[in-house]
XYZ file of C-alpha atoms in Angstrom:
111
model
C 124.433 98.391 77.923
C 121.643 98.264 79.960
C 118.919 95.536 79.705
C 115.176 97.819 79.258
C 112.333 96.679 81.415
C 108.965 95.655 80.414
C 106.954 99.217 81.457
C 104.758 98.416 84.950
C 101.107 99.212 85.460
C 100.908 100.772 88.466
C 96.828 101.299 89.720
C 97.153 104.087 92.276
C 93.494 106.765 94.225
C 93.816 108.594 96.502
C 91.819 109.338 99.273
C 91.059 112.812 100.848
C 90.728 111.348 104.720
C 90.344 115.030 106.178
C 90.275 118.260 105.190
C 91.178 121.078 107.737
C 91.829 124.507 107.346
C 91.330 126.391 104.058
C 92.829 129.578 103.354
C 90.970 130.550 100.291
C 93.058 134.223 99.974
C 96.198 132.662 99.744
C 95.502 129.847 98.205
C 96.289 126.912 100.729
C 94.397 124.333 102.723
C 94.946 120.945 105.396
C 94.519 118.059 104.278
C 94.788 114.195 105.125
C 95.751 111.973 102.255
C 96.173 108.762 101.825
C 97.322 107.568 98.559
C 97.441 103.633 97.678
C 99.749 102.393 94.663
C 100.174 98.692 93.706
C 101.730 96.285 91.290
C 102.625 93.379 89.778
C 106.406 92.094 91.738
C 107.077 88.573 90.150
C 110.220 89.042 92.121
C 108.187 88.505 95.751
C 107.321 84.800 94.373
C 109.349 83.092 97.393
C 108.001 84.924 100.083
C 103.843 83.001 99.508
C 103.219 79.243 100.188
C 102.612 78.052 96.620
C 100.492 75.301 97.965
C 98.450 77.796 99.303
C 95.198 78.681 96.527
C 93.895 81.761 98.398
C 95.199 85.076 99.229
C 96.793 85.584 101.547
C 98.878 89.069 102.731
C 102.223 90.029 104.277
C 103.798 92.619 105.677
C 107.268 94.398 104.299
C 109.595 95.194 106.409
C 112.904 95.864 103.392
C 111.254 97.690 101.050
C 114.858 98.099 99.068
C 114.659 94.646 97.180
C 111.994 95.633 94.676
C 111.298 98.311 92.250
C 109.575 101.810 93.251
C 107.370 103.809 91.370
C 108.262 106.776 93.516
C 105.273 108.067 93.715
C 104.816 111.543 95.401
C 102.546 114.464 96.087
C 103.975 117.933 94.068
C 101.930 120.590 95.784
C 102.631 119.561 99.217
C 104.173 122.755 101.325
C 107.099 122.147 103.271
C 108.044 119.006 104.629
C 104.821 116.402 104.550
C 104.645 114.120 107.041
C 104.185 110.931 105.653
C 104.065 107.042 107.132
C 104.842 104.732 103.992
C 104.559 100.903 104.416
C 104.204 98.260 102.296
C 102.530 94.678 102.166
C 102.383 92.141 99.690
C 99.259 89.591 98.739
C 98.940 87.083 97.030
C 96.179 86.585 94.462
C 94.162 83.981 93.629
C 96.139 83.676 90.157
C 99.335 83.947 91.717
C 99.975 86.791 91.325
C 102.430 89.078 93.709
C 101.207 92.527 94.361
C 102.653 95.570 95.815
C 100.321 97.295 98.102
C 101.579 100.532 98.793
C 99.933 102.950 101.519
C 100.984 106.306 101.945
C 99.440 108.937 104.202
C 100.521 112.357 104.001
C 99.808 115.333 106.070
C 100.559 118.986 104.898
C 99.709 122.225 104.031
C 98.801 122.292 99.873
C 98.595 124.633 97.708
C 95.068 124.586 95.541
C 96.097 123.993 91.852
């Protein structure tokens, strides 16, 4: 029997950093996109000094130790070039937030 987990709230934003060649005939375009996702991760509370009251930020090298929303861009063609990294941030209310900025360069289908 599996233990049911409480649903997580994930905030996501997409920013088009650059739009290149647009092929209106084939409905394709080249773009560089930054997709940033953030969510609360209580398992990471040991990563911070609890005596500090203010915000703190750290890079994460091992992203396998926490939950991941597995966000992807559906209309990217071929094999998109992606740069993914994770950082954790302690907010003022002592919540641990995982921030996942993911930069993608690819040819996309107009959809």
